[in-house]
PDB file of C-alpha atoms in Angstrom:
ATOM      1  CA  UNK A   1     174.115 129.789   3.299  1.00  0.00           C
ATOM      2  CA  UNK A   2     176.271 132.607   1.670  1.00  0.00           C
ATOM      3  CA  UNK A   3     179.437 131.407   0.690  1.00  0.00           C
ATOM      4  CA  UNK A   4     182.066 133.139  -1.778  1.00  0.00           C
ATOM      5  CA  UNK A   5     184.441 131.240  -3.331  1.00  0.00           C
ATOM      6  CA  UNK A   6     187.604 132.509  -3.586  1.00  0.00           C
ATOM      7  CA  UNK A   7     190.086 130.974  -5.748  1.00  0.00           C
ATOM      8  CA  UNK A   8     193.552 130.280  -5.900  1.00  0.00           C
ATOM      9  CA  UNK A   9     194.156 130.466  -2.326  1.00  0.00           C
ATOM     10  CA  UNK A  10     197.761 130.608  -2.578  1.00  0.00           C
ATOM     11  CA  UNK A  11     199.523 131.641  -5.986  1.00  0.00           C
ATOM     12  CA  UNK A  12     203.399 132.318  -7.046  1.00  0.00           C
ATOM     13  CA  UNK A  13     204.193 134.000 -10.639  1.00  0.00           C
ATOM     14  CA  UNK A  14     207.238 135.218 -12.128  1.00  0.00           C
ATOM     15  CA  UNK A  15     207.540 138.859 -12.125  1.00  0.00           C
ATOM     16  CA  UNK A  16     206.043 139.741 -15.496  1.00  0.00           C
ATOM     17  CA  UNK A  17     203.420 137.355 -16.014  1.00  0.00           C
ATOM     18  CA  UNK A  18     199.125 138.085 -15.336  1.00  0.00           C
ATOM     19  CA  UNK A  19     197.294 136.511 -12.891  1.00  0.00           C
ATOM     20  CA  UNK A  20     193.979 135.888 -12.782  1.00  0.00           C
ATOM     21  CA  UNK A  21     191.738 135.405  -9.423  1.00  0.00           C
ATOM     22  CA  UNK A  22     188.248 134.249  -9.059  1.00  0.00           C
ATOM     23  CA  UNK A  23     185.225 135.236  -6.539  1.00  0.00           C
ATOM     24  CA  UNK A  24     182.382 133.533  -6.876  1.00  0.00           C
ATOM     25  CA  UNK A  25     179.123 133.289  -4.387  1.00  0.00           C
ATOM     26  CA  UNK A  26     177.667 130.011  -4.459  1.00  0.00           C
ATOM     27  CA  UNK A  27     174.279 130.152  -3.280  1.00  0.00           C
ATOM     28  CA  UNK A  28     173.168 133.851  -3.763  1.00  0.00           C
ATOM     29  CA  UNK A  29     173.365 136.233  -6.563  1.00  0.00           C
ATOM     30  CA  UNK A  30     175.800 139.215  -6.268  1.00  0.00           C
ATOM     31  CA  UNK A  31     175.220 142.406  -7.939  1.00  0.00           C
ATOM     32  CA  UNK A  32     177.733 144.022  -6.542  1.00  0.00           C
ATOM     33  CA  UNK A  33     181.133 142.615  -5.273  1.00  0.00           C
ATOM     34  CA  UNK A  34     184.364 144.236  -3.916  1.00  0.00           C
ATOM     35  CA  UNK A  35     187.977 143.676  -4.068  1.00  0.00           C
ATOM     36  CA  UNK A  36     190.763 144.193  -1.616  1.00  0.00           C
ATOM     37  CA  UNK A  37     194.043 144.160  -0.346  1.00  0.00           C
ATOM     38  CA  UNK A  38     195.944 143.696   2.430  1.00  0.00           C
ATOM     39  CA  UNK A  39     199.076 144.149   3.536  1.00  0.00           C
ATOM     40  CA  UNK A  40     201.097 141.980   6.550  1.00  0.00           C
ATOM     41  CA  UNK A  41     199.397 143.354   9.441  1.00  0.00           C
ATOM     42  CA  UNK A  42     197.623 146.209   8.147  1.00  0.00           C
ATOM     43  CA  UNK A  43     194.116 146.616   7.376  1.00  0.00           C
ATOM     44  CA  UNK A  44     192.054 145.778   4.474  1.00  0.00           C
ATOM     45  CA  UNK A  45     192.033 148.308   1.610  1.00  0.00           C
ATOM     46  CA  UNK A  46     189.233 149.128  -0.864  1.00  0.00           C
ATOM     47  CA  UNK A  47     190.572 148.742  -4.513  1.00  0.00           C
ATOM     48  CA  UNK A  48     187.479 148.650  -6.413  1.00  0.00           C
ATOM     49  CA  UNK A  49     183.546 147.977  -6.578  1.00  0.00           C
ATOM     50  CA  UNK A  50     182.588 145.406  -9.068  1.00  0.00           C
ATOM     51  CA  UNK A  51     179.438 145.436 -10.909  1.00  0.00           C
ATOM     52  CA  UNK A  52     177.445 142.614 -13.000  1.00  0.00           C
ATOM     53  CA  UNK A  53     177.491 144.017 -16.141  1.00  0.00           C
ATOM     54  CA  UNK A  54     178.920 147.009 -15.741  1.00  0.00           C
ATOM     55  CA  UNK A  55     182.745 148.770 -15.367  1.00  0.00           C
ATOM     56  CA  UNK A  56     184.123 148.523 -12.145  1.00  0.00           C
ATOM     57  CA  UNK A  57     184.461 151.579  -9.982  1.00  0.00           C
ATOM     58  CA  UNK A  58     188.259 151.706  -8.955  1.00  0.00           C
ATOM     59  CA  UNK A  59     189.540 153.638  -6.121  1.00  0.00           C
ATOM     60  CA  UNK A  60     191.789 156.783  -5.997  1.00  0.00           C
ATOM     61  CA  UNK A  61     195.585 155.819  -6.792  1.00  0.00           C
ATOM     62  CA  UNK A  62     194.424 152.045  -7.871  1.00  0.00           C
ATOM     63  CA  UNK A  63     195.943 151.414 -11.508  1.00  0.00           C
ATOM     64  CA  UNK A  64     192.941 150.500 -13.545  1.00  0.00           C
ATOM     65  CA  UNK A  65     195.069 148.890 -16.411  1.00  0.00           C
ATOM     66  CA  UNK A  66     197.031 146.911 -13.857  1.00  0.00           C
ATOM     67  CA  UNK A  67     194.004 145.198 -11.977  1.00  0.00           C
ATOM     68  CA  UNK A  68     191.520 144.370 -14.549  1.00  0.00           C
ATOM     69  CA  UNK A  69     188.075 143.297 -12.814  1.00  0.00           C
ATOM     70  CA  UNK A  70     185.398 141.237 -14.656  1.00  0.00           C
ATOM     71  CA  UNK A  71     181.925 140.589 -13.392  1.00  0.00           C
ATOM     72  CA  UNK A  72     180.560 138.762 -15.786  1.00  0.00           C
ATOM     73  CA  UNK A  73     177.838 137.116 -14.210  1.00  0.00           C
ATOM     74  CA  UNK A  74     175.969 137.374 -10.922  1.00  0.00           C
ATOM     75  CA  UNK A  75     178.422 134.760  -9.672  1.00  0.00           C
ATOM     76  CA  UNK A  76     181.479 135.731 -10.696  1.00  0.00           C
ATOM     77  CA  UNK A  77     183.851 138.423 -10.621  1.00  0.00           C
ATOM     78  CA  UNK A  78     187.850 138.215 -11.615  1.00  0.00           C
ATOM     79  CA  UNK A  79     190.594 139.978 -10.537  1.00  0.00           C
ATOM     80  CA  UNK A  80     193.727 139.719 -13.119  1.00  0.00           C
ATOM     81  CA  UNK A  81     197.247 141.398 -11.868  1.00  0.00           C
ATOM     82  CA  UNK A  82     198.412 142.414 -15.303  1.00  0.00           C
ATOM     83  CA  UNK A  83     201.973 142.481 -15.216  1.00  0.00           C
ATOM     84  CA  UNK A  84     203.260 141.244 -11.963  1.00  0.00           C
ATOM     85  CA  UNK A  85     205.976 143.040  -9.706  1.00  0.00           C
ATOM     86  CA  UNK A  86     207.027 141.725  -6.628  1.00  0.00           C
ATOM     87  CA  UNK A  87     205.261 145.177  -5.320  1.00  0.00           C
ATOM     88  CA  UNK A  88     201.894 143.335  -6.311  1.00  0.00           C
ATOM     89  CA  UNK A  89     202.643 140.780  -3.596  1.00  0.00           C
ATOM     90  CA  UNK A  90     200.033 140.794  -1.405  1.00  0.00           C
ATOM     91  CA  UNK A  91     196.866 139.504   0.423  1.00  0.00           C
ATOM     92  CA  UNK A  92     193.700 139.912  -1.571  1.00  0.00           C
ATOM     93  CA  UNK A  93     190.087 139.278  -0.370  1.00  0.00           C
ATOM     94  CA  UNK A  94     187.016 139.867  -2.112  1.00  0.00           C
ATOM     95  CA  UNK A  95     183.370 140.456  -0.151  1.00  0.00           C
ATOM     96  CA  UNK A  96     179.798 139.803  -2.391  1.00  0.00           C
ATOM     97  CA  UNK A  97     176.869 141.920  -1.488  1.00  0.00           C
ATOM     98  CA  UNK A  98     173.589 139.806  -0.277  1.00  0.00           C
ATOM     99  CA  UNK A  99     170.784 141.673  -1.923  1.00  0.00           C
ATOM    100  CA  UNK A 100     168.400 142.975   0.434  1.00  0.00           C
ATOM    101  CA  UNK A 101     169.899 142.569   3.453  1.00  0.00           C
ATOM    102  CA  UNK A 102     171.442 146.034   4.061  1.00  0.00           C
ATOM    103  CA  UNK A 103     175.496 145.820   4.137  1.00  0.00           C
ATOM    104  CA  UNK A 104     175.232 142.146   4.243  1.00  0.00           C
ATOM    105  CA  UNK A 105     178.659 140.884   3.419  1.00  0.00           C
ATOM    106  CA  UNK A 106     180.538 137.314   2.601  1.00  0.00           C
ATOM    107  CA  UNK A 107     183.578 137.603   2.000  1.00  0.00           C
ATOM    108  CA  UNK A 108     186.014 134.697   0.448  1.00  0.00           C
ATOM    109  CA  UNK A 109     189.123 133.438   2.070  1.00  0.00           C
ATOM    110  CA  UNK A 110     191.485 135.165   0.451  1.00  0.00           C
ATOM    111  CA  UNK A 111     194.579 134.402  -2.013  1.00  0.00           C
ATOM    112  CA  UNK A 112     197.879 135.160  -1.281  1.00  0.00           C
ATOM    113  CA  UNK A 113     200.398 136.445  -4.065  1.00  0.00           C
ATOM    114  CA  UNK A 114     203.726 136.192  -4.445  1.00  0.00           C
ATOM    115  CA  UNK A 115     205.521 137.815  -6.858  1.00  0.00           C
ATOM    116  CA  UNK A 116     209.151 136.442  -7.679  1.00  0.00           C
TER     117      UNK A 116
ATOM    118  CA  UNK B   1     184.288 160.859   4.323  1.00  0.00           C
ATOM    119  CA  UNK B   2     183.988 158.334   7.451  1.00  0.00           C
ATOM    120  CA  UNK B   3     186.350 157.039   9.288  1.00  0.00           C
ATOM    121  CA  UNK B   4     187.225 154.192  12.481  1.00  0.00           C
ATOM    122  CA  UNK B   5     189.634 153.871  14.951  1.00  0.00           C
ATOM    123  CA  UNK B   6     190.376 150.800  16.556  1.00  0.00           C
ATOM    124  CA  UNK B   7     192.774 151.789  19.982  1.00  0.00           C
ATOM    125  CA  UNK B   8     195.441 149.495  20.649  1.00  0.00           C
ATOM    126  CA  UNK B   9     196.632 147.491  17.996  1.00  0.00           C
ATOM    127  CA  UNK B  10     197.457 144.423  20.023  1.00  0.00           C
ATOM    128  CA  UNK B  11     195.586 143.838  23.091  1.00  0.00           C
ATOM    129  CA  UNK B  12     196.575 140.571  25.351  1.00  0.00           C
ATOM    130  CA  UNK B  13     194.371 138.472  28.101  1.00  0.00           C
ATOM    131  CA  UNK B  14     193.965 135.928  30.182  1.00  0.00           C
ATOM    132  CA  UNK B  15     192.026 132.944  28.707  1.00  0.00           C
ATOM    133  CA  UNK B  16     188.671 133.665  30.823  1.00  0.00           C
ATOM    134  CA  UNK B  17     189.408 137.398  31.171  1.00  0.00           C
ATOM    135  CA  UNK B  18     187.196 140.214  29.544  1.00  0.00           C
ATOM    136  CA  UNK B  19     188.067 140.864  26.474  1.00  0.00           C
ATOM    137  CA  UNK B  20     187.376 144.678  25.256  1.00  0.00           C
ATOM    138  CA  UNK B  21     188.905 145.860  21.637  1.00  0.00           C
ATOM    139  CA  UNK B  22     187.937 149.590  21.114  1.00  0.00           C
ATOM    140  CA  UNK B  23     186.570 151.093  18.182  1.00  0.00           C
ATOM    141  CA  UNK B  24     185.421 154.776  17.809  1.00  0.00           C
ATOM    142  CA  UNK B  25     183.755 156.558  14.276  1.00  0.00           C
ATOM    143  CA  UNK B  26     183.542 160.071  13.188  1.00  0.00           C
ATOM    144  CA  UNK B  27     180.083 160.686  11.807  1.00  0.00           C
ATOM    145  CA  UNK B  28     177.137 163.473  12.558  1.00  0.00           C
ATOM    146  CA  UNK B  29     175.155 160.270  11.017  1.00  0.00           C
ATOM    147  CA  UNK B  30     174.825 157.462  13.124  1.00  0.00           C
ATOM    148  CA  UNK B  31     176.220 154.800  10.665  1.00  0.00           C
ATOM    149  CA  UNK B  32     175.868 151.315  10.417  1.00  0.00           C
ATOM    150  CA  UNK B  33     179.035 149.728  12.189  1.00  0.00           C
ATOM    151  CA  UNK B  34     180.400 145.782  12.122  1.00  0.00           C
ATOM    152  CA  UNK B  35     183.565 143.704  13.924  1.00  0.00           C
ATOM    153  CA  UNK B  36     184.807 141.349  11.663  1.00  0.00           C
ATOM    154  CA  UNK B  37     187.166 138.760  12.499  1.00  0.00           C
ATOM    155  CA  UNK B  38     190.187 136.845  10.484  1.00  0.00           C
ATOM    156  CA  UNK B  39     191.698 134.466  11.294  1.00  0.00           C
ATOM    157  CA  UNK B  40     195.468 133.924   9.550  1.00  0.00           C
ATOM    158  CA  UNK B  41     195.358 133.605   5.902  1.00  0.00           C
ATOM    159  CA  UNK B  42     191.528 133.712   5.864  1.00  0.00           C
ATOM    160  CA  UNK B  43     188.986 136.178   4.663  1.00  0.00           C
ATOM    161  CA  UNK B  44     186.832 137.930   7.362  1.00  0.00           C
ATOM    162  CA  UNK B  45     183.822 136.571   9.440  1.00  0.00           C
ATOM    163  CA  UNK B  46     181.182 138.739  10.348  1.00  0.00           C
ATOM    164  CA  UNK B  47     180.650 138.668  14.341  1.00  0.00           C
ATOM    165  CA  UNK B  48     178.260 141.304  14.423  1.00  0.00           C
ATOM    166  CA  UNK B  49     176.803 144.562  12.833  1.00  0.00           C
ATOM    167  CA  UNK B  50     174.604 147.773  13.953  1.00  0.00           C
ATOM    168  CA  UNK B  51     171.846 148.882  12.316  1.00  0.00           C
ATOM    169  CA  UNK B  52     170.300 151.473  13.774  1.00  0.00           C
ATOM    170  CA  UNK B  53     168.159 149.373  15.559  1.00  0.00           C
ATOM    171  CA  UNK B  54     169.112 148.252  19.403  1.00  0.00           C
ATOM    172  CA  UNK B  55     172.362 149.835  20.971  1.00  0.00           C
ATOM    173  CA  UNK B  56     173.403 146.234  22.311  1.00  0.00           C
ATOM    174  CA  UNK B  57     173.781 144.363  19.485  1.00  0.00           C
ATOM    175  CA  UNK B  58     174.806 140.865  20.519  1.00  0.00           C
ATOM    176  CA  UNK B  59     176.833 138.655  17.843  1.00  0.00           C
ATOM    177  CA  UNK B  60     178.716 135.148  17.461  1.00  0.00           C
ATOM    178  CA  UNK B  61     181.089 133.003  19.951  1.00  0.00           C
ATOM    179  CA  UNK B  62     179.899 135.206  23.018  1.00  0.00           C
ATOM    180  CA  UNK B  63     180.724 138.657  21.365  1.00  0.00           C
ATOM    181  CA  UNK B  64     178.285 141.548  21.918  1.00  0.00           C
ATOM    182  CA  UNK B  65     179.018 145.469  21.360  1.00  0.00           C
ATOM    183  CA  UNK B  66     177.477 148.418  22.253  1.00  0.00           C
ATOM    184  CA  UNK B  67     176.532 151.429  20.072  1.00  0.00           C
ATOM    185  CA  UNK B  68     176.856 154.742  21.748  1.00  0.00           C
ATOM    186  CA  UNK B  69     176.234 157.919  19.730  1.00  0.00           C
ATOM    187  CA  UNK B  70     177.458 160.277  22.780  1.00  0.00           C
ATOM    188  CA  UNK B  71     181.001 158.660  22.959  1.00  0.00           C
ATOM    189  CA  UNK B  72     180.746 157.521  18.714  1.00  0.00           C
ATOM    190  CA  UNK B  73     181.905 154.277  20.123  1.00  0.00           C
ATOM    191  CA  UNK B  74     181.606 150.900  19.530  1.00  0.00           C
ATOM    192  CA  UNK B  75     183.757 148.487  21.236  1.00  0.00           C
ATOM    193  CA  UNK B  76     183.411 145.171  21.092  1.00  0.00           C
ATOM    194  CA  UNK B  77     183.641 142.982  24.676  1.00  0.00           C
ATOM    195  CA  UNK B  78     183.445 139.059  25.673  1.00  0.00           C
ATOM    196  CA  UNK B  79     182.678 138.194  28.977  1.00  0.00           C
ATOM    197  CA  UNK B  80     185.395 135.362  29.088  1.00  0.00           C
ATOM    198  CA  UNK B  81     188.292 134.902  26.531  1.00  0.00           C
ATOM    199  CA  UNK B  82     188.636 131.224  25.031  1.00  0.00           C
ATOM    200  CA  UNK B  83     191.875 130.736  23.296  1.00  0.00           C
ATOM    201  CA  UNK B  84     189.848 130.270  19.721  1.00  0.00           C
ATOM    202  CA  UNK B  85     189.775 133.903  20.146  1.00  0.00           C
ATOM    203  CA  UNK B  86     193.301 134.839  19.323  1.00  0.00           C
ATOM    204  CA  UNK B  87     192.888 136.536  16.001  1.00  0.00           C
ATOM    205  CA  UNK B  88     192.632 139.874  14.300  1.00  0.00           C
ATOM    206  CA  UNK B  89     189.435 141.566  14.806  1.00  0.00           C
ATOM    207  CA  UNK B  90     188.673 144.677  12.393  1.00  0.00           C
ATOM    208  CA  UNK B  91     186.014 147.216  12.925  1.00  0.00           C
ATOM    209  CA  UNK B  92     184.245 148.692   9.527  1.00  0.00           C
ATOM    210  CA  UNK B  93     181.901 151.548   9.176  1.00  0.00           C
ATOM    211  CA  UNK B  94     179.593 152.193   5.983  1.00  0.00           C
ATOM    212  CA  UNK B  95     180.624 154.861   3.851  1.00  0.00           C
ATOM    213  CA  UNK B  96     178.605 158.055   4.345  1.00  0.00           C
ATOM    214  CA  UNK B  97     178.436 158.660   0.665  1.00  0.00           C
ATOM    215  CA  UNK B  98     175.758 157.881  -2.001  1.00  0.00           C
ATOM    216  CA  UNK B  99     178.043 153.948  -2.018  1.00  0.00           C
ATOM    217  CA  UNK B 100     177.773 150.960   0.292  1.00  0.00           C
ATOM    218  CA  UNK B 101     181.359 150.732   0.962  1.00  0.00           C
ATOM    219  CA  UNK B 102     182.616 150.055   4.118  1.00  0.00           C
ATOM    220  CA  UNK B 103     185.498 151.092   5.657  1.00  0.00           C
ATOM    221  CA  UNK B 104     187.710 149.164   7.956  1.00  0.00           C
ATOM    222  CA  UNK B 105     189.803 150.059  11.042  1.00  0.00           C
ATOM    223  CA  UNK B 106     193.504 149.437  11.312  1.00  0.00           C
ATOM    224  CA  UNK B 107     192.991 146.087  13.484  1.00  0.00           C
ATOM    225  CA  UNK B 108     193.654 145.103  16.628  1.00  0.00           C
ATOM    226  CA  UNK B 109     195.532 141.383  17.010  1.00  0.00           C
ATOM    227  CA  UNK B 110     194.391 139.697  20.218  1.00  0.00           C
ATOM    228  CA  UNK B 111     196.294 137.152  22.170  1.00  0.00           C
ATOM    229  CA  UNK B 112     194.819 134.936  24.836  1.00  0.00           C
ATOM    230  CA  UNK B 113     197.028 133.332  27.072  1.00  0.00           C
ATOM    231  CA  UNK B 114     196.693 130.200  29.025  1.00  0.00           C
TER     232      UNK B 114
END
């Protein structure tokens, strides 16, 4: 039990364009979900806290306009790049939030942009 | 605000050698405290956590760690090293704040050689 979906796995744009990527858990319902990012071998960093229903709490120094998150439903929760520069390229992971099991965690398997 | 340390960002063994990755916190709280492990291109897998409850908290493939509030330690130690093991391992800490955020070391990449 508790998996997140994470979806594309891999995904190449043209510099420009939006991208949209999609975390859903699949046999649990997620109140809260987070989004990261990670660099080549560096650790994961917080961008934002989603919440069903609600505006997403961004981090300090994360462009709000430029990643737009969407939790929509107790499943789901999107991450679009608005905007793509090959600066964007990275390694992003989201987590979903088991309720009641304190700081119980899935995360998905990631999805790798590349900007061109 | 919390933070972790993870000493040693690559660490290299023996296959059947101990393995030890090193993790310390700053906190006057005791927090809760995880190792998470990735694999490349994959998302993180949960090998264990601490939750205030026993100091030894023993997790998946063989992994165990050991909470200790007089060093703010928690490294993370296998008896014998398979070569499945090579990967990054991450230690996380929960946010001290009124949020359940966590927040995640700098890595450590282990090797296991033959």
């Amino acid at each position: 039990g508790a998996v997140v979906s994470q979806h594309p796995s891999r995904v190449i744009c043209k510099s420009g364009t939006s991208v949209k990527i999609e975390c859903r858990s699949l046999d649990f319902q997620a109140t809260t979900m987070f989004w990261y990012r990670q660099f080549p071998k560096q650790s994961l960093m917080l961008m934002a806290t989603s919440n069903e229903g609600s505006k997403a709490t961004y981090e300090q120094g994360v462009e709000k306009d430029k990643f737009l998150i969407n939790h929509a439903s107790l499943t789901l929760s999107t991450l679009t790049v608005t905007s793509a520069h090959p600066e964007d390229s990275s390694f992003y992971i989201c987590s979903a939030e088991r309720p009641g099991i304190g700081y119980g965690y899935t995360f998905g398997s990631g999805t790798r942009l590349t900007v061109v | 605000a919390q933070s972790v340390t993870q000493l040693g960002s690559h660490v290299s063994v023996s296959e059947g050698a101990l393995v030890l990755l090193r993790c310390n916190y700053s906190s006057s709280v005791p927090p809760y405290l995880f190792w998470y492990v990735q694999y490349p291109n994959q998302g993180l897998q949960l090998l264990l956590k601490y939750t205030s409850a026993a100091t030894l908290v023993k997790g998946i493939n063989g992994f165990e760690a050991e909470f200790k509030k007089s060093e703010t330690s928690f490294h993370l130690t296998k008896p014998s090293a398979h070569m499945s093991d090579a990967a990054e391992y991450f230690c996380a800490v929960s946010d001290d704040g009124a949020t359940n955020k966590l927040i995640f070391g700098t890595g450590t990449l282990l090797a296991v050689q033959p």
